[in-house]
Short mmCIF file of C-alpha atoms and ligand atoms in Angstrom, two decimals:
data_model
loop_
_atom_site.label_atom_id
_atom_site.label_comp_id
_atom_site.label_asym_id
_atom_site.label_seq_id
_atom_site.Cartn_x
_atom_site.Cartn_y
_atom_site.Cartn_z
CA MET Q 1 101.50 -102.03 97.73
CA LYS Q 2 97.77 -102.38 97.38
CA LYS Q 3 97.26 -100.59 100.70
CA LEU Q 4 99.59 -97.83 99.67
CA GLY Q 5 97.65 -97.41 96.43
CA VAL Q 6 94.37 -97.00 98.32
CA PHE Q 7 96.09 -94.57 100.66
CA MET Q 8 97.37 -92.52 97.74
CA VAL Q 9 93.89 -92.41 96.17
CA SER Q 10 92.44 -91.26 99.49
CA ILE Q 11 94.99 -88.49 99.75
CA LEU Q 12 94.18 -87.41 96.23
CA LEU Q 13 90.45 -87.44 96.98
CA VAL Q 14 90.80 -85.47 100.19
CA GLY Q 15 93.15 -83.13 98.38
CA SER Q 16 90.69 -82.44 95.59
CA LEU Q 17 87.82 -82.06 98.05
CA LEU Q 18 89.82 -79.49 99.95
CA ALA Q 19 90.72 -77.73 96.72
CA GLY Q 20 87.03 -77.69 95.86
CA CYS Q 21 86.18 -76.13 99.19
CA GLY Q 22 88.92 -73.59 98.69
CA SER Q 23 87.60 -72.48 95.35
CA THR Q 24 84.00 -72.24 96.64
CA THR Q 25 85.18 -70.09 99.49
CA SER Q 26 87.18 -67.80 97.25
CA SER Q 27 84.37 -67.45 94.70
CA LYS Q 28 81.99 -66.63 97.54
CA THR Q 29 84.38 -63.96 98.66
CA ASP Q 30 84.56 -62.61 95.09
CA ASN Q 31 80.78 -62.49 94.92
CA THR Q 32 80.51 -60.63 98.17
CA ALA Q 33 83.00 -58.08 96.90
CA SER Q 34 81.14 -57.39 93.64
CA GLY Q 35 77.54 -57.86 94.74
CA PRO Q 36 75.11 -60.51 95.91
CA LYS Q 37 75.51 -64.03 94.56
CA ASP Q 38 71.92 -64.31 93.24
CA VAL Q 39 72.27 -61.05 91.29
CA ASN Q 40 75.69 -62.02 89.92
CA ALA Q 41 74.34 -65.34 88.65
CA ILE Q 42 71.90 -63.43 86.43
CA LYS Q 43 74.57 -60.95 85.34
CA SER Q 44 76.83 -63.74 84.17
CA ARG Q 45 73.94 -65.56 82.47
CA GLY Q 46 73.18 -62.28 80.70
CA VAL Q 47 69.41 -62.73 80.69
CA LEU Q 48 66.66 -62.27 83.27
CA LYS Q 49 64.08 -65.08 83.43
CA VAL Q 50 60.63 -63.72 84.15
CA GLY Q 51 57.24 -65.33 84.77
CA VAL Q 52 54.43 -63.24 83.26
CA LYS Q 53 50.75 -63.49 82.47
CA VAL Q 54 49.94 -63.85 78.77
CA ASP Q 55 46.15 -63.51 79.04
CA VAL Q 56 45.76 -60.22 80.86
CA PRO Q 57 45.39 -57.37 78.35
CA LYS Q 58 47.50 -54.30 79.20
CA PHE Q 59 49.40 -56.20 81.96
CA GLY Q 60 50.86 -59.25 80.26
CA TYR Q 61 49.24 -60.28 77.02
CA LYS Q 62 50.44 -62.38 74.11
CA ASP Q 63 48.97 -61.17 70.86
CA PRO Q 64 47.99 -64.27 68.89
CA GLN Q 65 48.56 -62.41 65.59
CA THR Q 66 52.11 -61.25 66.29
CA ASN Q 67 53.07 -63.75 69.03
CA LYS Q 68 54.51 -60.78 70.93
CA THR Q 69 53.94 -60.44 74.66
CA ASP Q 70 53.42 -56.87 75.85
CA GLY Q 71 51.98 -54.88 78.71
CA PHE Q 72 52.65 -52.79 81.79
CA GLU Q 73 54.19 -55.72 83.65
CA ILE Q 74 56.41 -56.59 80.68
CA ASP Q 75 57.67 -52.99 80.61
CA LEU Q 76 58.43 -53.22 84.33
CA ALA Q 77 60.29 -56.49 83.76
CA ARG Q 78 62.35 -54.65 81.11
CA GLU Q 79 63.29 -52.05 83.71
CA MET Q 80 64.51 -54.85 85.99
CA ALA Q 81 66.57 -56.40 83.14
CA LYS Q 82 68.08 -53.01 82.37
CA LYS Q 83 69.08 -52.71 86.01
CA ILE Q 84 70.68 -56.14 86.28
CA VAL Q 85 72.13 -56.95 82.87
CA GLY Q 86 72.18 -53.43 81.44
CA ASP Q 87 69.81 -54.21 78.56
CA SER Q 88 66.00 -54.01 78.67
CA ASN Q 89 65.75 -56.62 75.91
CA LYS Q 90 67.64 -59.33 77.78
CA LEU Q 91 64.47 -61.02 79.01
CA GLU Q 92 63.30 -64.57 78.78
CA LEU Q 93 59.53 -64.61 79.33
CA SER Q 94 57.65 -67.66 80.59
CA PRO Q 95 53.85 -67.76 80.72
CA VAL Q 96 52.47 -68.36 84.22
CA THR Q 97 49.03 -68.78 85.79
CA ALA Q 98 47.81 -68.20 89.33
CA LYS Q 99 48.55 -71.86 89.96
CA THR Q 100 51.98 -72.21 88.35
CA ARG Q 101 53.69 -68.93 89.29
CA GLY Q 102 54.76 -70.05 92.78
CA PRO Q 103 56.08 -73.48 91.74
CA LEU Q 104 58.05 -71.90 88.85
CA LEU Q 105 59.80 -69.62 91.34
CA ASP Q 106 60.47 -72.55 93.70
CA SER Q 107 62.05 -74.63 90.94
CA GLY Q 108 64.24 -71.75 89.78
CA ASP Q 109 62.73 -71.82 86.28
CA VAL Q 110 62.15 -68.09 86.65
CA ASP Q 111 64.11 -65.47 88.64
CA MET Q 112 61.06 -63.31 89.26
CA VAL Q 113 57.32 -63.31 88.78
CA ILE Q 114 55.46 -60.19 87.72
CA ALA Q 115 51.98 -61.49 87.03
CA THR Q 116 49.11 -59.70 88.80
CA PHE Q 117 50.44 -61.42 91.95
CA THR Q 118 48.65 -59.99 94.97
CA ILE Q 119 50.81 -59.45 98.05
CA THR Q 120 49.23 -61.24 101.03
CA GLU Q 121 50.52 -62.04 104.52
CA GLU Q 122 50.18 -65.75 103.77
CA ARG Q 123 52.15 -65.56 100.52
CA LYS Q 124 54.85 -63.49 102.22
CA GLN Q 125 55.67 -66.61 104.25
CA SER Q 126 56.70 -68.36 101.02
CA TYR Q 127 58.02 -65.59 98.76
CA ASN Q 128 59.65 -62.19 98.90
CA PHE Q 129 57.52 -59.40 97.43
CA THR Q 130 58.51 -55.89 96.44
CA ASP Q 131 56.42 -52.92 97.53
CA PRO Q 132 53.31 -52.65 95.35
CA TYR Q 133 53.64 -51.25 91.83
CA TYR Q 134 49.87 -51.25 91.18
CA ILE Q 135 46.60 -51.65 93.07
CA ASP Q 136 43.65 -53.35 91.43
CA GLY Q 137 40.34 -54.53 92.90
CA VAL Q 138 38.20 -57.65 92.65
CA GLY Q 139 35.22 -57.50 90.28
CA LEU Q 140 32.48 -59.57 88.68
CA LEU Q 141 31.76 -60.54 85.09
CA VAL Q 142 28.18 -61.57 84.30
CA LYS Q 143 26.04 -62.32 81.25
CA LYS Q 144 24.19 -59.23 80.02
CA ALA Q 145 21.08 -61.38 79.63
CA GLY Q 146 20.99 -62.01 83.41
CA GLY Q 147 20.17 -58.35 84.02
CA TYR Q 148 22.34 -58.11 87.16
CA GLN Q 149 23.34 -54.58 88.16
CA SER Q 150 25.65 -55.29 91.12
CA LEU Q 151 26.83 -57.98 93.52
CA LYS Q 152 23.68 -57.43 95.60
CA ASP Q 153 21.61 -58.88 92.74
CA LEU Q 154 23.59 -62.12 92.96
CA ASN Q 155 21.91 -63.24 96.19
CA GLY Q 156 21.53 -67.03 96.11
CA LYS Q 157 23.72 -67.33 92.98
CA LYS Q 158 26.87 -69.27 92.20
CA ILE Q 159 30.21 -67.51 91.58
CA GLY Q 160 33.04 -69.07 89.58
CA VAL Q 161 36.52 -68.42 90.99
CA ALA Q 162 40.03 -69.76 90.35
CA GLN Q 163 41.87 -72.06 92.72
CA SER Q 164 44.90 -70.40 94.36
CA ALA Q 165 43.44 -66.92 93.78
CA THR Q 166 42.44 -64.36 96.37
CA SER Q 167 38.98 -63.97 94.80
CA LYS Q 168 36.84 -66.41 96.84
CA LYS Q 169 37.77 -64.88 100.18
CA ALA Q 170 37.28 -61.37 98.80
CA VAL Q 171 33.81 -62.03 97.36
CA GLN Q 172 32.71 -63.87 100.51
CA ALA Q 173 33.75 -60.91 102.69
CA GLU Q 174 31.87 -58.49 100.43
CA ALA Q 175 28.77 -60.70 100.37
CA ASP Q 176 28.84 -60.87 104.17
CA LYS Q 177 28.95 -57.07 104.29
CA LEU Q 178 25.91 -56.89 102.03
CA GLY Q 179 24.14 -59.66 103.93
CA ILE Q 180 23.65 -61.85 100.86
CA LYS Q 181 24.24 -65.60 100.42
CA ILE Q 182 26.32 -66.93 97.57
CA THR Q 183 27.98 -70.22 96.66
CA PHE Q 184 31.23 -70.89 94.82
CA GLN Q 185 32.59 -73.23 92.25
CA GLU Q 186 36.36 -73.39 91.87
CA PHE Q 187 38.19 -73.93 88.58
CA ALA Q 188 41.82 -74.51 87.64
CA THR Q 189 41.93 -71.85 84.91
CA TYR Q 190 40.14 -68.65 83.84
CA PRO Q 191 39.02 -69.91 80.41
CA GLU Q 192 37.18 -72.73 82.25
CA ILE Q 193 35.32 -70.18 84.37
CA LYS Q 194 34.32 -68.24 81.25
CA THR Q 195 33.01 -71.44 79.64
CA ALA Q 196 31.02 -72.21 82.80
CA LEU Q 197 29.60 -68.68 82.74
CA ASP Q 198 28.60 -69.01 79.08
CA SER Q 199 26.89 -72.34 79.69
CA GLY Q 200 25.11 -71.09 82.82
CA ARG Q 201 26.88 -73.40 85.29
CA VAL Q 202 27.92 -70.29 87.23
CA ASP Q 203 26.12 -66.93 87.38
CA ALA Q 204 29.23 -64.76 87.68
CA PHE Q 205 32.98 -64.95 87.14
CA SER Q 206 35.01 -63.20 89.82
CA VAL Q 207 38.64 -62.16 89.88
CA ASP Q 208 40.64 -58.92 89.71
CA ARG Q 209 39.05 -56.49 87.26
CA SER Q 210 42.25 -56.29 85.18
CA ILE Q 211 41.99 -60.04 84.53
CA LEU Q 212 38.25 -59.88 83.78
CA TYR Q 213 38.88 -57.45 80.89
CA GLY Q 214 40.55 -60.30 79.03
CA TYR Q 215 37.25 -62.23 79.04
CA LEU Q 216 34.83 -59.43 78.29
CA ASP Q 217 32.83 -59.97 75.08
CA ASP Q 218 29.55 -58.90 73.49
CA SER Q 219 27.47 -61.17 75.71
CA THR Q 220 29.04 -60.11 79.04
CA VAL Q 221 29.48 -57.06 81.22
CA ILE Q 222 31.75 -56.17 84.17
CA LEU Q 223 29.63 -54.98 87.10
CA PRO Q 224 30.58 -51.65 88.72
CA ASP Q 225 31.58 -53.35 92.00
CA LYS Q 226 35.28 -53.04 92.86
CA PHE Q 227 36.28 -54.37 96.26
CA SER Q 228 39.16 -55.88 98.24
CA PRO Q 229 42.21 -53.88 97.01
CA GLN Q 230 44.75 -56.14 95.33
CA GLU Q 231 48.30 -54.87 95.69
CA TYR Q 232 50.55 -56.32 93.01
CA GLY Q 233 54.21 -56.99 93.83
CA ILE Q 234 57.17 -58.62 92.11
CA ALA Q 235 57.83 -61.99 93.73
CA THR Q 236 61.16 -63.75 94.16
CA LYS Q 237 62.22 -66.98 95.80
CA LYS Q 238 62.99 -66.79 99.51
CA GLY Q 239 66.74 -66.75 100.00
CA ASN Q 240 67.37 -64.68 96.85
CA ASP Q 241 67.60 -61.66 99.07
CA GLY Q 242 69.96 -59.71 96.83
CA LEU Q 243 67.41 -59.90 94.02
CA ALA Q 244 64.52 -58.99 96.31
CA LYS Q 245 66.35 -55.86 97.43
CA LEU Q 246 67.38 -54.84 93.92
CA PHE Q 247 63.83 -55.21 92.55
CA ASN Q 248 62.33 -53.38 95.51
CA ASP Q 249 64.83 -50.52 95.18
CA THR Q 250 64.09 -50.32 91.45
CA VAL Q 251 60.30 -50.23 92.00
CA ASN Q 252 60.78 -47.39 94.47
CA GLU Q 253 63.14 -45.52 92.14
CA LEU Q 254 60.56 -45.78 89.36
CA LYS Q 255 57.90 -44.43 91.72
CA LYS Q 256 60.08 -41.51 92.81
CA SER Q 257 61.15 -40.53 89.30
CA GLY Q 258 57.60 -40.59 87.99
CA GLU Q 259 58.47 -43.37 85.51
CA LEU Q 260 55.95 -45.75 87.08
CA ASP Q 261 53.13 -43.23 86.62
CA LYS Q 262 54.23 -42.72 83.02
CA LEU Q 263 53.96 -46.46 82.37
CA ILE Q 264 50.54 -46.59 84.05
CA LYS Q 265 49.41 -43.78 81.72
CA LYS Q 266 51.03 -45.42 78.70
CA TRP Q 267 48.89 -48.53 79.23
CA GLY Q 268 45.74 -46.60 80.07
CA LEU Q 269 45.42 -48.11 83.54
N1 LIG P 301 45.67 -61.23 91.79
C1 LIG P 301 44.90 -62.27 92.37
C2 LIG P 301 45.77 -63.24 93.11
O1 LIG P 301 46.93 -63.06 93.16
C3 LIG P 301 44.08 -62.98 91.32
C4 LIG P 301 44.66 -64.19 90.72
C5 LIG P 301 45.65 -63.96 89.59
O2 LIG P 301 46.48 -63.10 89.70
O3 LIG P 301 45.56 -64.71 88.61
O4 LIG P 301 45.29 -64.18 93.65
#
């Protein structure tokens, strides 16, 4: 009797496992019929989860007075939400930094990152990127009191850069071109670099010019140098190929229709 009982349980287990497989297969088939699985998951959730910068004025910036996050990249994220869930307001924004944006994609906390994320060959190994929606350049923020006019004047000086950013390599290449010697100090965040600049621990703060504008104040100036073009793309997790295609198609549609240029004008970029 006991043996029979165990046998019956086994049959039930195998039966339910098979039923489970069956339903996965049929839902996969359904998904294929109505669109990619990764896109459908967002459609049924009804909201697009987006990683954005909150400290880059005009791109992704959270106004401390209103607590509202706005910018060119937020508007683009709205276009993506409109495309997927049919409503440009169905967005859930998460603040990201240069260091956290990749891990937040990996963990699935966000569906996409639109956060001054430069497309590089190395990063393309880990994430899917759309075609560029904007091209910035690397620049330098210095204290007015230092009297520096350009990167050339920073010979022998120390430059503050962020870990996981493209800046160090870009400044080094430019310094090599000019034949000057510079050293670097790396920091985890941009506010730390600004503090180091203010206290004289570094002589310049280097990153994309769009990001530097967020740290410009009465005591500092952005030098005219603009080098190493930074092409910004929307990043998605590898494997979410339906999403990657949809975002890329949307970026290209916005380019073709002139909408992208309108947004660039709207934000004064
Ligand atoms: N855009 C550059 C990068 O992706 C600067 C860093 C940043 O975006 O915070 O590395």
